[in-house]
Amino acid sequence: MHAYTVQASSSINMDAKLSITFILFSATIQLLAFTNAIALDHCASEPLHLDVALIPIYSKCSPFQLPSARSWLDTLMIMASTDSQRLHYLSSLLPKKRSTSVPIASGLAFNIGNYVVRVKLGTPGQLMFMVLDTSSDEAWVPCSGCTGCSAAVTFSPKASATYRSLDCSVPQCSQVRGFSCPDAGSDPCSFNHSYAGSSFSATLVQDSLGLASDIIPNYAFGCVNNVAGGPLPSQGLLGLGRGPLSLFSQSAGSLYRGVFSYCLPSFKSYFFSGSLKLGPRGQPKRIRTTPLLRNPRRPSLYYVNLTGVSVGRVHVGLPSELLSFNPNTGAGTIIDSGTVITRFVEPVYGAIRDEFRRQVKGPFSSLGAFDTCFVKSYETLAPTITLHFSGLELKLPLENSFVHSSSGSLACLAMAASPNNVNSVLNVIANLQQQNLRILFDTVNNKVGIARELCN
Ligand SMILES: *[C@@H]1O[C@H](CO)[C@@H](O)[C@H](O)[C@H]1NC(C)=O
Ligand SMILES: *[C@@H]1O[C@H](CO)[C@@H](O)[C@H](O)[C@H]1NC(C)=O
């Protein structure tokens, strides 16, 4: 982890003159809150229907600001460098022995999640911008009085009329990862988690959760009291995983009926907005789907069956055991909302890259996490990358395949191998490859749908 970060940072310095036009997060970016340019104050606008505005963490309406001196290239590299912590986190969810290398948090004020949603907690609702994480179940927020929280904004239980603390006797307590209760008695239900290189302790509480115009009463979440290590998503995290304490489990299945979708806007777009649609209403009717697989031992993750990858017309020969779903080891492919660039286990990435390099004119150079950068003018001639899932082919549009350096005129293949020191068996389909696609998760019918949608 540490070595990876250092390596990424030295690349930042080396390549500092290449300013990447692939814009990931911008302090100047404006949000159009899922309507078009009509809204006068789109940051303040209340949602009009079931869609929840999904905004990049550094967009204009977000309270989180990118340090202004930072270039896009640096931002991208910092983002991509946090992927290795993400992979550590995802691997830690697998039924393998835990990784012995503890991620070291760097001093950089990196963010952990890439997209945030506006929610209201408590009564009256306290506005929080929580990171959206499809690979976590529980939600948690910094609570007032928290030590070590970086948050300027915390949730104040005292200011809410509907707040309740939960003790060890409630059934939800035993569903929290890392809970500890001396006996199933009346002690507060407390738990310790690690997330992205930091650890925190929290107590399980419940209150009303407001999403767009919906209110979910008695929603159980962690009230973070103490943080050690690196920064956490500073206004908390909303878990959209599949486990018992996730939003869907807690909305009793009736409200959203286990269905949601999101569209992540183009990273390049100036007007950048996305939407999170909860529930079956308003979802695309005709959409190609692939089976959603469930690993009973790690129920949070959204596994799909990646059966192959093509580069142009060439179906890359990949050993099926490196792609296929294995509930015992946790191996397979997941779709994740929190990783920036798609990561394949090393032999898979190596084979894709080698085939790609065979078809594109070199020479090739590296840029941070990207090892296959080439003269940008060859990009339009570059082969299309197609991900083959059972029953569904996803041809990656150009913008989901490459990132650019403007002054250097380079295009880079926007994928990478799992970082060396992450002993992962997981392939992770990440944000960059999901731009301008609607990804639909139907946990009742066990399907994942993918359709092109311009949600800029
Ligand atoms: C959480 O960690 C702290 C500090 O290491 C420890 O004092 C506390 O007992 C732990 N709590 C739980 C619930 O494991
Ligand atoms: C994944 O797809 C392969 C190839 O079509 C198939 O043999 C395998 O059974 C599928 N796995 C699951 C878990 O659906």
Coordinates of C-alpha atoms and ligand atoms in Angstrom, one line a residue:
M1 CA 0.0 0.0 0.0
H2 CA 2.6 2.4 1.1
A3 CA 5.0 1.5 -1.7
Y4 CA 2.1 2.0 -4.2
T5 CA 1.3 5.4 -2.9
V6 CA 4.9 6.5 -3.1
Q7 CA 5.2 5.2 -6.6
A8 CA 2.1 7.0 -7.6
S9 CA 3.3 10.3 -6.1
S10 CA 6.6 10.1 -7.7
S11 CA 4.9 9.7 -11.0
I12 CA 2.9 12.7 -10.2
N13 CA 6.0 14.8 -9.8
M14 CA 7.6 13.3 -12.9
D15 CA 4.6 14.0 -15.0
A16 CA 3.5 17.2 -13.4
K17 CA 3.7 19.0 -16.7
L18 CA 1.1 16.8 -18.3
S19 CA -2.2 18.2 -17.3
I20 CA -4.8 15.7 -17.7
T21 CA -8.0 16.9 -19.3
F22 CA -9.9 14.0 -18.0
I23 CA -11.6 15.9 -15.3
L24 CA -12.5 13.9 -12.4
F25 CA -13.6 16.4 -9.8
S26 CA -13.9 20.1 -10.2
A27 CA -14.5 22.8 -7.6
T28 CA -16.0 24.8 -10.5
I29 CA -18.2 22.1 -11.7
Q30 CA -21.9 22.9 -11.5
L31 CA -24.5 20.5 -10.6
L32 CA -27.7 20.2 -12.4
A33 CA -29.8 18.5 -9.9
F34 CA -31.3 15.8 -12.2
T35 CA -33.4 18.4 -14.0
N36 CA -32.0 20.4 -16.8
A37 CA -30.7 23.9 -16.6
I38 CA -34.0 25.3 -15.3
A39 CA -33.4 25.2 -11.6
L40 CA -32.0 28.5 -10.4
D41 CA -30.4 27.2 -7.3
H42 CA -29.8 23.6 -8.2
C43 CA -27.8 23.0 -5.1
A44 CA -30.7 23.9 -2.8
S45 CA -33.4 22.3 -4.9
E46 CA -35.5 19.7 -3.2
P47 CA -35.8 16.5 -5.1
L48 CA -39.0 16.4 -7.1
H49 CA -39.4 12.7 -7.3
L50 CA -37.8 9.5 -6.2
D51 CA -34.4 10.3 -7.7
V52 CA -31.7 11.3 -5.4
A53 CA -29.1 13.6 -6.8
L54 CA -25.8 11.9 -7.0
I55 CA -23.0 14.3 -7.2
P56 CA -19.3 14.0 -7.5
I57 CA -17.6 14.7 -4.2
Y58 CA -15.9 17.8 -5.5
S59 CA -18.8 19.2 -7.5
K60 CA -20.0 22.8 -6.9
C61 CA -22.9 21.7 -4.7
S62 CA -20.7 19.5 -2.6
P63 CA -19.4 20.8 0.7
F64 CA -16.1 19.1 0.0
Q65 CA -13.6 21.2 -1.8
L66 CA -10.6 20.2 -3.7
P67 CA -7.4 22.0 -2.6
S68 CA -7.3 24.7 -5.3
A69 CA -3.7 24.4 -6.2
R70 CA -4.0 20.8 -7.2
S71 CA -3.9 19.9 -10.8
W72 CA -6.2 17.5 -12.5
L73 CA -3.4 15.1 -13.0
D74 CA -2.6 15.1 -9.4
T75 CA -6.2 14.7 -8.4
L76 CA -6.6 11.8 -10.7
M77 CA -3.5 10.1 -9.5
I78 CA -4.4 10.7 -5.9
M79 CA -7.8 9.2 -6.6
A80 CA -6.4 6.3 -8.4
S81 CA -3.9 5.7 -5.6
T82 CA -6.7 5.4 -3.1
D83 CA -8.0 2.6 -5.2
S84 CA -5.4 0.3 -3.6
Q85 CA -6.9 1.0 -0.2
R86 CA -10.2 0.3 -1.7
L87 CA -9.0 -3.0 -3.0
H88 CA -7.7 -3.8 0.5
Y89 CA -11.1 -3.0 1.9
L90 CA -12.9 -5.1 -0.7
S91 CA -10.5 -8.0 -0.2
S92 CA -11.0 -7.8 3.5
L93 CA -14.6 -8.6 2.9
L94 CA -13.7 -11.8 1.2
P95 CA -13.6 -15.1 3.1
K96 CA -9.9 -15.3 2.9
K97 CA -7.3 -14.8 5.5
R98 CA -7.1 -11.1 6.2
S99 CA -4.4 -9.2 4.6
T100 CA -1.5 -8.8 7.1
S101 CA -0.4 -5.5 5.6
V102 CA -2.3 -2.7 7.2
P103 CA -2.8 0.1 4.9
I104 CA -0.9 3.2 5.9
A105 CA -2.8 6.4 5.5
S106 CA -0.9 9.0 3.7
G107 CA -0.9 12.6 4.8
L108 CA -2.7 13.6 1.6
A109 CA -6.2 14.9 2.1
F110 CA -7.5 12.3 -0.2
N111 CA -11.1 11.5 -0.4
I112 CA -12.4 8.0 -0.2
G113 CA -15.6 7.9 -2.0
N114 CA -16.2 9.5 -5.3
Y115 CA -19.8 10.4 -5.3
V116 CA -22.0 11.8 -2.6
V117 CA -25.7 11.8 -2.0
R118 CA -27.7 14.4 -0.1
V119 CA -29.6 12.9 2.7
K120 CA -31.5 14.2 5.8
L121 CA -31.1 12.5 9.1
G122 CA -33.3 13.0 12.1
T123 CA -36.3 15.2 12.7
P124 CA -36.1 18.0 11.7
G125 CA -33.8 16.7 9.0
Q126 CA -30.1 17.5 9.3
L127 CA -28.5 17.8 5.9
M128 CA -25.6 15.4 5.3
F129 CA -23.6 14.6 2.2
M130 CA -22.8 11.0 2.5
V131 CA -20.6 8.9 0.3
L132 CA -22.4 6.3 -1.7
D133 CA -20.9 2.9 -1.4
T134 CA -22.4 -0.1 -3.1
S135 CA -20.0 -2.4 -1.3
S136 CA -20.9 -1.5 2.2
D137 CA -24.0 -2.4 4.1
E138 CA -24.1 -0.1 7.1
A139 CA -24.4 3.6 7.0
W140 CA -22.4 5.7 9.5
V141 CA -22.0 9.4 10.2
P142 CA -19.8 11.4 12.5
C143 CA -21.8 12.4 15.5
S144 CA -21.4 15.5 17.6
G145 CA -18.6 15.1 20.1
C146 CA -16.7 12.8 17.9
T147 CA -12.9 12.7 18.6
G148 CA -10.7 12.5 15.5
C149 CA -13.5 13.2 13.0
S150 CA -12.4 15.7 10.4
A151 CA -16.0 16.8 9.9
A152 CA -17.1 20.4 10.2
V153 CA -20.6 18.9 10.0
T154 CA -21.7 16.3 12.4
F155 CA -25.0 14.7 13.2
S156 CA -26.5 16.0 16.4
P157 CA -28.6 13.3 18.1
K158 CA -29.8 15.9 20.7
A159 CA -31.3 18.0 18.0
S160 CA -33.5 15.2 16.7
A161 CA -36.9 14.3 18.1
T162 CA -36.8 10.8 16.5
Y163 CA -33.4 9.7 17.6
R164 CA -33.0 6.5 19.6
S165 CA -29.9 4.7 20.7
L166 CA -29.9 0.9 20.4
D167 CA -28.6 -1.5 22.9
C168 CA -27.1 -5.0 22.7
S169 CA -30.5 -6.7 22.9
V170 CA -31.8 -5.5 19.5
P171 CA -31.5 -7.9 16.6
Q172 CA -29.8 -5.3 14.4
C173 CA -26.8 -5.2 16.8
S174 CA -25.6 -8.7 15.9
Q175 CA -25.8 -7.8 12.2
V176 CA -23.2 -5.1 12.4
R177 CA -19.7 -6.2 11.3
G178 CA -17.4 -6.0 14.3
F179 CA -20.0 -5.4 17.0
S180 CA -19.1 -6.2 20.5
C181 CA -21.5 -6.8 23.3
P182 CA -20.5 -8.3 26.6
D183 CA -23.9 -10.0 26.9
A184 CA -27.0 -9.4 25.0
G185 CA -27.9 -6.9 27.7
S186 CA -28.7 -3.3 27.9
D187 CA -25.2 -2.0 27.1
P188 CA -25.1 0.3 24.0
C189 CA -24.5 -1.6 20.8
S190 CA -21.0 -0.5 19.8
F191 CA -18.8 -1.6 17.0
N192 CA -15.3 -0.9 15.6
H193 CA -14.7 -0.8 11.8
S194 CA -11.8 -0.2 9.6
Y195 CA -12.4 1.6 6.4
A196 CA -9.9 2.8 3.8
G197 CA -6.9 2.8 6.2
S198 CA -8.6 4.3 9.2
S199 CA -10.5 2.8 12.0
F200 CA -13.4 4.1 14.0
S201 CA -15.7 3.2 16.8
A202 CA -19.4 3.9 16.7
T203 CA -22.6 3.1 18.4
L204 CA -25.6 1.8 16.6
V205 CA -28.5 4.2 16.7
Q206 CA -31.6 4.8 14.8
D207 CA -33.4 7.8 13.4
S208 CA -35.4 8.9 10.3
L209 CA -33.5 8.9 7.0
G210 CA -34.7 11.3 4.4
L211 CA -33.9 10.5 0.7
A212 CA -35.4 12.8 -1.8
S213 CA -39.1 12.9 -0.7
D214 CA -39.0 9.6 1.1
I215 CA -38.6 9.1 4.8
I216 CA -37.4 5.8 6.1
P217 CA -38.3 5.7 9.8
N218 CA -36.1 4.0 12.4
Y219 CA -33.2 3.6 10.2
A220 CA -30.3 2.0 12.0
F221 CA -26.8 3.4 11.4
G222 CA -23.5 4.0 13.2
C223 CA -22.9 7.1 15.1
V224 CA -19.2 7.6 14.9
N225 CA -17.6 8.6 18.2
N226 CA -13.9 8.1 17.6
V227 CA -11.6 7.9 14.5
A228 CA -8.0 6.9 14.4
G229 CA -5.7 6.8 11.4
G230 CA -6.6 8.4 8.1
P231 CA -9.6 10.5 7.2
L232 CA -13.0 8.9 6.7
P233 CA -15.6 10.2 4.3
S234 CA -16.2 13.3 6.3
Q235 CA -20.0 13.4 6.4
G236 CA -20.4 9.6 6.5
L237 CA -21.3 6.9 4.2
L238 CA -24.5 5.4 3.0
G239 CA -24.3 1.6 2.4
L240 CA -26.1 0.3 -0.7
G241 CA -24.7 -3.2 -0.3
R242 CA -26.9 -6.3 -0.1
G243 CA -26.4 -7.3 3.5
P244 CA -28.8 -7.1 6.4
L245 CA -28.3 -3.6 7.5
S246 CA -28.2 -2.0 4.1
L247 CA -30.7 0.6 3.0
F248 CA -32.7 -2.0 1.1
S249 CA -32.9 -4.4 3.9
Q250 CA -34.0 -1.7 6.2
S251 CA -36.5 -0.2 4.0
A252 CA -38.3 -3.5 4.5
G253 CA -38.2 -4.3 0.9
S254 CA -41.6 -2.6 0.5
L255 CA -40.5 0.9 -0.3
Y256 CA -37.8 0.2 -2.9
R257 CA -38.5 -3.5 -3.5
G258 CA -34.8 -4.2 -3.7
V259 CA -34.3 -2.2 -6.9
F260 CA -32.1 0.7 -7.6
S261 CA -30.0 2.2 -10.3
Y262 CA -27.5 5.0 -10.8
C263 CA -26.0 6.9 -13.6
L264 CA -22.5 8.4 -13.1
P265 CA -22.0 11.4 -15.3
S266 CA -19.0 11.9 -17.5
F267 CA -15.9 12.9 -15.6
K268 CA -15.2 15.3 -18.4
S269 CA -18.5 17.1 -18.3
Y270 CA -18.7 20.6 -16.9
F271 CA -22.3 20.2 -15.9
F272 CA -22.1 17.0 -14.1
S273 CA -24.8 15.4 -12.3
G274 CA -26.0 11.9 -11.8
S275 CA -28.9 10.3 -10.3
L276 CA -29.7 7.5 -7.9
K277 CA -33.1 6.0 -8.6
L278 CA -34.5 4.0 -5.7
G279 CA -37.3 1.5 -6.3
P280 CA -38.8 0.0 -9.5
R281 CA -40.6 3.2 -10.5
G282 CA -38.9 5.1 -13.3
Q283 CA -36.4 2.4 -14.1
P284 CA -35.6 1.6 -17.7
K285 CA -38.1 -1.1 -18.9
R286 CA -36.0 -2.4 -21.7
I287 CA -32.5 -3.1 -20.6
R288 CA -30.1 -5.9 -21.3
T289 CA -29.3 -7.8 -18.1
T290 CA -26.8 -10.2 -16.7
P291 CA -27.4 -12.4 -13.6
L292 CA -26.6 -10.9 -10.3
L293 CA -24.6 -13.4 -8.3
R294 CA -24.7 -13.7 -4.6
N295 CA -21.8 -14.9 -2.4
P296 CA -23.6 -16.2 0.7
R297 CA -20.6 -15.6 2.8
R298 CA -20.0 -12.0 1.6
P299 CA -23.5 -10.9 0.9
S300 CA -22.7 -7.2 0.5
L301 CA -20.9 -7.3 -2.9
Y302 CA -22.6 -7.2 -6.3
Y303 CA -21.0 -10.0 -8.2
V304 CA -21.6 -10.5 -11.9
N305 CA -20.3 -13.2 -14.2
L306 CA -17.6 -11.7 -16.4
T307 CA -16.9 -14.4 -19.0
G308 CA -14.3 -12.7 -21.2
V309 CA -12.8 -9.5 -22.5
S310 CA -12.3 -8.6 -26.2
V311 CA -9.9 -6.1 -27.5
G312 CA -11.1 -5.1 -30.9
R313 CA -12.1 -8.4 -32.6
V314 CA -9.7 -10.4 -30.5
H315 CA -11.2 -12.4 -27.7
V316 CA -8.4 -12.3 -25.2
G317 CA -7.5 -15.8 -23.9
L318 CA -8.1 -15.6 -20.2
P319 CA -8.0 -18.5 -17.8
S320 CA -11.6 -18.9 -16.7
E321 CA -10.7 -19.5 -13.1
L322 CA -9.4 -16.0 -12.9
L323 CA -12.7 -14.6 -14.0
S324 CA -15.2 -17.0 -12.7
F325 CA -17.3 -16.7 -9.6
N326 CA -16.2 -18.8 -6.7
P327 CA -18.2 -18.4 -3.5
N328 CA -15.6 -20.2 -1.5
T329 CA -12.7 -17.9 -2.3
G330 CA -14.6 -14.8 -3.1
A331 CA -13.1 -14.8 -6.6
G332 CA -14.9 -13.2 -9.4
T333 CA -16.0 -9.8 -10.6
I334 CA -17.9 -7.1 -8.9
I335 CA -19.4 -3.8 -9.9
D336 CA -18.4 -1.2 -7.4
S337 CA -19.3 2.5 -6.9
G338 CA -16.2 3.4 -4.9
T339 CA -13.2 2.3 -7.0
V340 CA -12.0 4.8 -9.6
I341 CA -10.4 2.7 -12.3
T342 CA -11.2 -0.9 -13.2
R343 CA -8.8 -3.4 -11.7
F344 CA -8.2 -6.9 -12.9
V345 CA -6.1 -9.5 -11.2
E346 CA -2.6 -9.2 -12.7
P347 CA -2.6 -12.1 -15.2
V348 CA -6.0 -10.9 -16.6
Y349 CA -4.9 -7.3 -16.9
G350 CA -1.6 -8.3 -18.3
A351 CA -3.2 -10.3 -21.1
I352 CA -5.7 -7.5 -22.0
R353 CA -2.9 -4.9 -22.0
D354 CA -0.6 -7.1 -24.1
E355 CA -3.3 -7.6 -26.7
F356 CA -4.1 -3.9 -26.7
R357 CA -0.5 -3.0 -27.2
R358 CA -0.3 -5.4 -30.1
Q359 CA -3.1 -3.5 -31.9
V360 CA -2.1 0.1 -31.1
K361 CA 1.0 1.9 -32.3
G362 CA 3.5 2.5 -29.6
P363 CA 5.8 3.5 -28.0
F364 CA 4.0 3.2 -24.7
S365 CA 4.8 5.0 -21.5
S366 CA 3.4 5.1 -18.0
L367 CA 1.5 7.7 -16.1
G368 CA 0.8 7.0 -12.5
A369 CA -1.3 3.9 -12.2
F370 CA -1.6 3.7 -16.0
D371 CA 1.0 1.7 -17.8
T372 CA -0.2 2.0 -21.4
C373 CA -0.1 5.6 -22.6
F374 CA 0.4 6.3 -26.2
V375 CA 0.2 9.2 -28.7
K376 CA -3.4 10.6 -28.4
S377 CA -3.9 10.9 -32.1
Y378 CA -3.9 7.1 -32.4
E379 CA -6.8 6.9 -29.9
T380 CA -9.6 6.9 -32.5
L381 CA -7.9 4.0 -34.2
A382 CA -7.6 2.1 -30.9
P383 CA -9.6 -1.1 -30.6
T384 CA -12.8 -1.1 -28.6
I385 CA -12.7 -3.0 -25.4
T386 CA -15.7 -5.2 -24.7
L387 CA -16.6 -6.8 -21.4
H388 CA -18.5 -9.9 -21.9
F389 CA -20.9 -10.8 -19.1
S390 CA -23.3 -13.7 -19.2
G391 CA -26.1 -12.5 -21.5
L392 CA -24.7 -9.0 -21.8
E393 CA -21.9 -7.4 -23.8
L394 CA -20.6 -4.0 -22.7
K395 CA -18.7 -2.2 -25.4
L396 CA -16.8 0.5 -23.6
P397 CA -17.2 3.9 -25.2
L398 CA -14.0 5.8 -25.8
E399 CA -14.5 8.0 -22.8
N400 CA -14.8 4.9 -20.6
S401 CA -11.6 3.4 -22.0
F402 CA -9.0 6.2 -22.0
V403 CA -7.9 9.2 -20.0
H404 CA -6.0 12.0 -21.7
S405 CA -3.1 14.3 -21.0
S406 CA -3.7 17.5 -22.9
S407 CA -0.3 19.1 -23.1
G408 CA 1.5 15.7 -23.5
S409 CA -1.1 14.6 -26.1
L410 CA -1.2 11.2 -24.5
A411 CA -4.1 8.8 -24.2
C412 CA -3.8 6.1 -21.5
L413 CA -5.6 2.8 -21.2
A414 CA -7.7 3.6 -18.1
M415 CA -7.5 0.2 -16.4
A416 CA -4.9 -1.4 -14.2
A417 CA -3.8 -4.5 -12.4
S418 CA -4.7 -4.9 -8.8
P419 CA -2.0 -3.2 -6.8
N420 CA 0.9 -5.6 -6.1
N421 CA 0.5 -5.8 -2.4
V422 CA -3.2 -6.4 -2.5
N423 CA -3.6 -10.1 -2.6
S424 CA -6.9 -9.9 -4.3
V425 CA -8.8 -12.4 -6.3
L426 CA -11.4 -9.8 -7.3
N427 CA -11.9 -8.0 -10.5
V428 CA -13.5 -4.7 -9.9
I429 CA -15.5 -2.8 -12.6
A430 CA -15.1 0.8 -11.4
N431 CA -16.4 4.3 -11.9
L432 CA -14.5 5.3 -14.9
Q433 CA -15.8 2.4 -16.9
Q434 CA -19.4 3.2 -15.7
Q435 CA -19.7 6.8 -17.0
N436 CA -22.9 7.6 -18.8
L437 CA -24.3 4.2 -18.2
R438 CA -27.4 3.4 -16.2
I439 CA -26.5 0.5 -14.0
L440 CA -29.6 -1.2 -12.6
F441 CA -29.5 -3.6 -9.7
D442 CA -32.5 -5.8 -9.1
T443 CA -31.8 -7.8 -6.0
V444 CA -35.2 -9.5 -6.1
N445 CA -34.9 -10.9 -9.6
N446 CA -31.1 -11.2 -9.3
K447 CA -30.3 -9.1 -12.4
V448 CA -27.9 -6.3 -13.2
G449 CA -29.0 -4.2 -16.2
I450 CA -26.7 -1.9 -18.1
A451 CA -27.8 0.7 -20.7
R452 CA -26.2 3.7 -22.3
E453 CA -27.6 6.9 -20.8
L454 CA -26.2 10.4 -21.1
C455 CA -26.6 11.7 -17.6
N456 CA -24.2 14.7 -17.9
Ligands
LIG1 C1 -12.8 -0.5 19.7 O1 -11.5 -0.1 19.8 C2 -11.1 0.6 21.0 C3 -9.7 1.1 20.8 O2 -8.9 0.1 20.3 C4 -11.3 -0.3 22.2 O3 -11.0 0.4 23.4 C5 -12.8 -0.7 22.2 O4 -12.9 -1.6 23.3 C6 -13.2 -1.4 20.9 N1 -14.6 -1.5 20.9 C7 -15.2 -2.6 20.4 C8 -16.7 -2.5 20.4 O5 -14.6 -3.5 19.9
LIG2 C1 -20.5 -17.9 -15.9 O1 -20.4 -18.0 -17.3 C2 -19.8 -19.2 -17.7 C3 -19.6 -19.2 -19.2 O2 -20.8 -19.0 -19.8 C4 -20.6 -20.4 -17.2 O3 -20.0 -21.6 -17.6 C5 -20.7 -20.3 -15.7 O4 -21.6 -21.4 -15.2 C6 -21.3 -19.0 -15.3 N1 -21.2 -18.9 -13.8 C7 -22.2 -18.6 -13.1 C8 -22.0 -18.6 -11.6 O5 -23.3 -18.3 -13.5

